[in-house]
Coordinates of C-alpha atoms in Angstrom, one line a residue:
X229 CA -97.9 -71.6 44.9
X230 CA -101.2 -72.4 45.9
X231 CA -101.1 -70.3 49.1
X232 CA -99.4 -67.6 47.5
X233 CA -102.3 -67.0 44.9
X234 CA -104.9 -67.5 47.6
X235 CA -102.7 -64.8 49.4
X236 CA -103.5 -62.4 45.8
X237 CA -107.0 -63.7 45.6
X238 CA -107.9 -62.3 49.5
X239 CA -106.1 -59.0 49.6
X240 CA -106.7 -55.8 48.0
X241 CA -105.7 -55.5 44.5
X242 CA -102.7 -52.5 44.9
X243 CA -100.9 -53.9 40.7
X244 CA -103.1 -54.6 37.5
X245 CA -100.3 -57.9 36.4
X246 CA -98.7 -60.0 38.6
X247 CA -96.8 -63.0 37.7
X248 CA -95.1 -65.9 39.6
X249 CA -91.8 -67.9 38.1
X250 CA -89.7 -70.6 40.1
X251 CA -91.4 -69.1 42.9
X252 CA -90.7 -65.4 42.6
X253 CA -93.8 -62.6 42.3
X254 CA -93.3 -60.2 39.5
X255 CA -95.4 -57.4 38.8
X256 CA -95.6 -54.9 35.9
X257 CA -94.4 -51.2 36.5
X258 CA -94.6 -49.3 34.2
X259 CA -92.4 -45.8 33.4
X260 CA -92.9 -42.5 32.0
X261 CA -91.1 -42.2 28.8
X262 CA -89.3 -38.5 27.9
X263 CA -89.9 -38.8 24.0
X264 CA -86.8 -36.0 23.7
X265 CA -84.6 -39.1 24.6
X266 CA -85.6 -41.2 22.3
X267 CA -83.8 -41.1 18.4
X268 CA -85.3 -42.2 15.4
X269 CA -85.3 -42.0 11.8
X270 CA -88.5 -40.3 10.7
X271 CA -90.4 -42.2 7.8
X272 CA -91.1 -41.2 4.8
X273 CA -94.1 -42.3 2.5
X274 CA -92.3 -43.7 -1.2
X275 CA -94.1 -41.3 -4.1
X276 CA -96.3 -43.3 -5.9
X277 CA -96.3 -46.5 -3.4
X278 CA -99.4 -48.4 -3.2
X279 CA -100.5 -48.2 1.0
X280 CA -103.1 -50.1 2.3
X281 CA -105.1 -48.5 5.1
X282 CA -108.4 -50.8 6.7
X283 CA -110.7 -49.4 8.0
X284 CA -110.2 -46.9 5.6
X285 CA -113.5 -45.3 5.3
X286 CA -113.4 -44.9 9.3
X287 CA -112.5 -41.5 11.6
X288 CA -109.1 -42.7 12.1
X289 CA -108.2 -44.7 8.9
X290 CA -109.1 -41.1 7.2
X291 CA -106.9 -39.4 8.9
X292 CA -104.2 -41.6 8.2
X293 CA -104.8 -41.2 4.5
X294 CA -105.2 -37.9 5.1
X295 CA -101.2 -38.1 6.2
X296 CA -99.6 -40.4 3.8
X297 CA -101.8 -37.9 1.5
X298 CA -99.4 -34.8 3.0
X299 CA -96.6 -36.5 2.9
X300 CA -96.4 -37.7 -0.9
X301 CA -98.6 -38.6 -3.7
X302 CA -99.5 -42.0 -3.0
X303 CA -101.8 -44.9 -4.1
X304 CA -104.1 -45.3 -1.1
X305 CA -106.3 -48.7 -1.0
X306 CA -109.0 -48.2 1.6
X307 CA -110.6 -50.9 2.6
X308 CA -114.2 -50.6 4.4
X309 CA -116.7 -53.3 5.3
X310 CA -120.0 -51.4 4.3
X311 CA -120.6 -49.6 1.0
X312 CA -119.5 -46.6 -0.3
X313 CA -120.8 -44.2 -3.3
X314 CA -119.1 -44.6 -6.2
X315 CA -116.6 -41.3 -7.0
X316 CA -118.7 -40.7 -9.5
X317 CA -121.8 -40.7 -7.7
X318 CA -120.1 -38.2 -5.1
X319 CA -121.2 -34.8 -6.6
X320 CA -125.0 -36.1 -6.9
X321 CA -124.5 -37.2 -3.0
X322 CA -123.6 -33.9 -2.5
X323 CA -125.8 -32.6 -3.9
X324 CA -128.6 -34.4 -2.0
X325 CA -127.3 -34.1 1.6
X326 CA -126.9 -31.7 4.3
X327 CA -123.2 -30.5 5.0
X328 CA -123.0 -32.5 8.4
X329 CA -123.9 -35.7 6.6
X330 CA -121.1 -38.4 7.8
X331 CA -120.9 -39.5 4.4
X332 CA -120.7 -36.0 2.9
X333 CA -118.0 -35.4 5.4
X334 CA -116.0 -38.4 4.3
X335 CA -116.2 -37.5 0.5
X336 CA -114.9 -33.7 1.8
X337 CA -112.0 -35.6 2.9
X338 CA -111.5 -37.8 0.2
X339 CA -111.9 -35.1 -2.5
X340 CA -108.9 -33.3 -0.4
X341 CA -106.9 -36.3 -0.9
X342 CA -107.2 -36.3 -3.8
X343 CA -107.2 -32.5 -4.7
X344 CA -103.3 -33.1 -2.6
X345 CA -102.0 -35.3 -5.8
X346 CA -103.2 -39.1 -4.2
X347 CA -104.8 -41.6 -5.9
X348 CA -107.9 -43.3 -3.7
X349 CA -109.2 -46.5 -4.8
X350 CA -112.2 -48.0 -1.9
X351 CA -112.6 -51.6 -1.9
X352 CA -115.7 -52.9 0.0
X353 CA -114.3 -56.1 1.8
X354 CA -114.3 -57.7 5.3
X355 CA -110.4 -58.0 6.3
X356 CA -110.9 -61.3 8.2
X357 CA -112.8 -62.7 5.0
X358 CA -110.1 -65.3 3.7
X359 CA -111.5 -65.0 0.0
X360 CA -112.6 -61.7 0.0
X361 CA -108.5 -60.5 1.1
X362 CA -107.2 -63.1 -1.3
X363 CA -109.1 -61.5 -4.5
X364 CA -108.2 -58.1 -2.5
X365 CA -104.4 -58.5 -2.8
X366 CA -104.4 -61.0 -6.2
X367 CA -106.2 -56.8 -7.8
X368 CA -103.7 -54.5 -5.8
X369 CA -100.4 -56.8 -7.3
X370 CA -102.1 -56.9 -11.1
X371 CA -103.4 -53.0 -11.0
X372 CA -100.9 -51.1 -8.9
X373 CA -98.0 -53.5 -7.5
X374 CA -96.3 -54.3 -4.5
X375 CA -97.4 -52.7 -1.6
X376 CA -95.0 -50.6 0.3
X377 CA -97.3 -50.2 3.7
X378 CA -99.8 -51.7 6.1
X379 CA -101.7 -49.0 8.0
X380 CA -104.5 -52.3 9.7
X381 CA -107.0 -49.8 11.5
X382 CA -109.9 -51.6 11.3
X383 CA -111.6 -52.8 14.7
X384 CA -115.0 -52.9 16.4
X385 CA -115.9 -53.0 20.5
X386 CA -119.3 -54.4 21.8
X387 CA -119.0 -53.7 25.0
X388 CA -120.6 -56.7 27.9
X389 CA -119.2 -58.8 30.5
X390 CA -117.3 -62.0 29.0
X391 CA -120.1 -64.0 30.6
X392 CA -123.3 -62.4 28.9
X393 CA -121.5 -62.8 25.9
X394 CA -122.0 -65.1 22.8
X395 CA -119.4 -67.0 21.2
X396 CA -120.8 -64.8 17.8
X397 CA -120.8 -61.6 19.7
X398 CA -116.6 -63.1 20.7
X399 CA -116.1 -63.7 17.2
X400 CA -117.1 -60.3 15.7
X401 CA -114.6 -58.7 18.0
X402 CA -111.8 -60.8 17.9
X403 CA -111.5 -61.5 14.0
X404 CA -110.7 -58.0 12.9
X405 CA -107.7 -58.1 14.9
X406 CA -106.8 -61.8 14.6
X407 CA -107.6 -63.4 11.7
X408 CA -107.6 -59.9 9.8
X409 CA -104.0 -59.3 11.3
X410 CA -102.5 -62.7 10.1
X411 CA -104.5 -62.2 6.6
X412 CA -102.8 -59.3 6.0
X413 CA -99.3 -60.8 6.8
X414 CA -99.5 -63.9 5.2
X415 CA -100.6 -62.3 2.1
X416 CA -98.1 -59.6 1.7
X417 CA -95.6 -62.7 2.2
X418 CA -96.0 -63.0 -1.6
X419 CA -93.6 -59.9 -2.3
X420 CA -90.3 -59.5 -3.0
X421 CA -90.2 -57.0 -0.4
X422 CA -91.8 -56.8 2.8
X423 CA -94.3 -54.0 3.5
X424 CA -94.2 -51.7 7.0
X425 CA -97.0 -53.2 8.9
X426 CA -98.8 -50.9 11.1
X427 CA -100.8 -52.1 13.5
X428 CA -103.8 -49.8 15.4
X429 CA -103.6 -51.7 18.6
X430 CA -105.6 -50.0 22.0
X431 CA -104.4 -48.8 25.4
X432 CA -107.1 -51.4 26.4
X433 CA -104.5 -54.4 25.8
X434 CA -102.3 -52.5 28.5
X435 CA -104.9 -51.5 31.2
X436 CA -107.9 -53.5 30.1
X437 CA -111.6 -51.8 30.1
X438 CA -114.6 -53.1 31.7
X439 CA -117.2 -54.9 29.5
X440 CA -114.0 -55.1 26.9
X441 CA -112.1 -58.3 27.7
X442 CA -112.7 -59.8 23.9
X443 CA -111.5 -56.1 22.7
X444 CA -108.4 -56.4 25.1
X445 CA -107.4 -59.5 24.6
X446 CA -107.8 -58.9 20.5
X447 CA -105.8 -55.8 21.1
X448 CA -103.0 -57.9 22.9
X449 CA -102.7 -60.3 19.7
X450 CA -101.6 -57.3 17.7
X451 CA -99.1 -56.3 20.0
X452 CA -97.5 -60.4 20.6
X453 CA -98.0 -60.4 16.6
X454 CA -95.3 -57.1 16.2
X455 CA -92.9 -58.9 18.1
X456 CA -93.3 -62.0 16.1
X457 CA -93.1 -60.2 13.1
X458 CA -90.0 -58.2 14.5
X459 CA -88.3 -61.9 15.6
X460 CA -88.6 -62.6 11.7
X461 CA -87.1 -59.1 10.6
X462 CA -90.0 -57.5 9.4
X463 CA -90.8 -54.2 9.3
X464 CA -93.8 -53.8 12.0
X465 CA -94.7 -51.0 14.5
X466 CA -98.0 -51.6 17.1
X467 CA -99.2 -49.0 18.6
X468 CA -101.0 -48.9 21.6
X469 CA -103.4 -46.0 21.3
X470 CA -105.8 -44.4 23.8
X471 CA -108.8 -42.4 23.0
X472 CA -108.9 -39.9 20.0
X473 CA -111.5 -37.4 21.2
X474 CA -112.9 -36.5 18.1
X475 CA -112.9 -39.6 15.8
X476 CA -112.7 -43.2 16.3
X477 CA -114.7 -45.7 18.4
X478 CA -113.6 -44.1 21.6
X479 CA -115.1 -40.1 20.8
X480 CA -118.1 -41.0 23.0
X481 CA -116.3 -42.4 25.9
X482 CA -114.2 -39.1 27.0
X483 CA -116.1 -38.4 29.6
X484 CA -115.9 -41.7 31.1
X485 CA -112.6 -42.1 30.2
X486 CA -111.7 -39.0 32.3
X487 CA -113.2 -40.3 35.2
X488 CA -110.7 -43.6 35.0
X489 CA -107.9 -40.6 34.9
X490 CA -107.3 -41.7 30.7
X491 CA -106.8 -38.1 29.0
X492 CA -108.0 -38.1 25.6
X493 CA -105.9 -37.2 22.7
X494 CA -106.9 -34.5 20.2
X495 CA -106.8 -35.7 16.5
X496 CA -104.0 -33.2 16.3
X497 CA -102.3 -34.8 18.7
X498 CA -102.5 -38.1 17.7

């Protein structure tokens, strides 16, 4: 084994994943997909459900609300780390700031939502804060009930080499996806019924990124925690997404992206 690694270690790199069992070298290939083969039922949003999107304030857990919002009249529970004005502040922000504001535009969308029959209710909390989620689910079961779906969008990247990198700066990265992943699922273990769980993993757990090993690695939790979940017949979908090249964390890194030969997706798209 030992010459067979210093073999991979001297020689150009031709796969991304390699693996050796009982002795054998396996290496990841990976297959275009024709989506026309592929049959499923399409899901439908339950009128009136309670869905719980964080990261909800964010480009991408607004479009998602945006969806549900399309699809049915639903109870939406958006969860953000930072403040957010009160609705009834929202006219007064208005008011007060230019169109172009990224506050204004957020309250444009949420005023749609709601405008399309939805109910939005913003709950300032950090989704890998143990107390914070357990107050945050103990309100959603008194005030609105069960929760029929997990939309967990929340995420950050701070880009560095693993090796300039703090155990703090590690932790900021990786709790989002971890501890705010297994928060979320041991919570909404107090139902009757088990919520969809939809998980907002990253290309980047597939084909890594420079400088984003903690963002990869965090990314790869969410996909080993679907299949976990899946083993223990639960309804759980991760989805391994690449850039959206108008909202997200990833709109400023087209360019770069292109260069890598990564085609960004158009919110449309998406």
């Amino acid at each position: 084994l030992i010459s067979q690694l210093t073999l991979e270690l001297t020689t150009p790199i031709k796969q991304s994943e390699i693996s050796y069992k009982n002795g054998q070298r396996h290496q990841r290939v990976r297959k275009t997909l024709a989506l026309d083969n592929i049959t499923t039922n399409k899901w439908q949003p339950v009128e009136n459900g309670v869905y719980l999107i964080t990261g909800g304030i964010g480009g991408i857990g607004l479009e998602v609300a945006g969806w549900l919002a399309q699809q049915a009249s639903v109870n939406l529970i958006l969860t953000a780390r930072r403040s957010f004005p009160e609705p009834e502040k929202w006219s007064q922000w208005l008011e007060t700031h230019p169109e172009n504001d990224s506050i204004s535009i957020k309250i444009h969308q949420l005023q749609q939502i709601i405008d399309a029959g939805s109910k939005v209710n913003i709950e300032q909390v950090d989704v890998a804060d143990m107390s914070g989620m357990s107050r945050l689910f103990t309100k959603i079961y008194g005030e609105w009930g069960q929760v029929k779906g997990i939309f967990h969008a929340a995420g950050i990247t701070q880009d560095g080499l693993l090796r300039s990198k703090s155990s703090r700066t590690l932790d900021r990265v990786l709790q989002p996806k971890v501890m705010g992943t297994w928060l979320l699922h041991s919570l909404s273990q107090q139902q009757e019924q088990p919520p969809l769980m939809v998980l907002f993993s990253s290309v980047a757990a597939i084909e890594g990124n420079i400088g984003q090993g903690d963002y990869a690695a965090a990314n790869c939790y969410l996909d080993s925690f679907a299949q976990f979940r899946h083993g223990n017949g639960l309804p759980t979908l991760s989805i391994n997404w690449g850039l959206w090249s108008e909202i997200g964390m990833g709109k400023n890194l087209v360019e770069s992206a292109q260069k890598r030969g990564l085609a960004a997706m158009s919110t449309k798209d998406a």
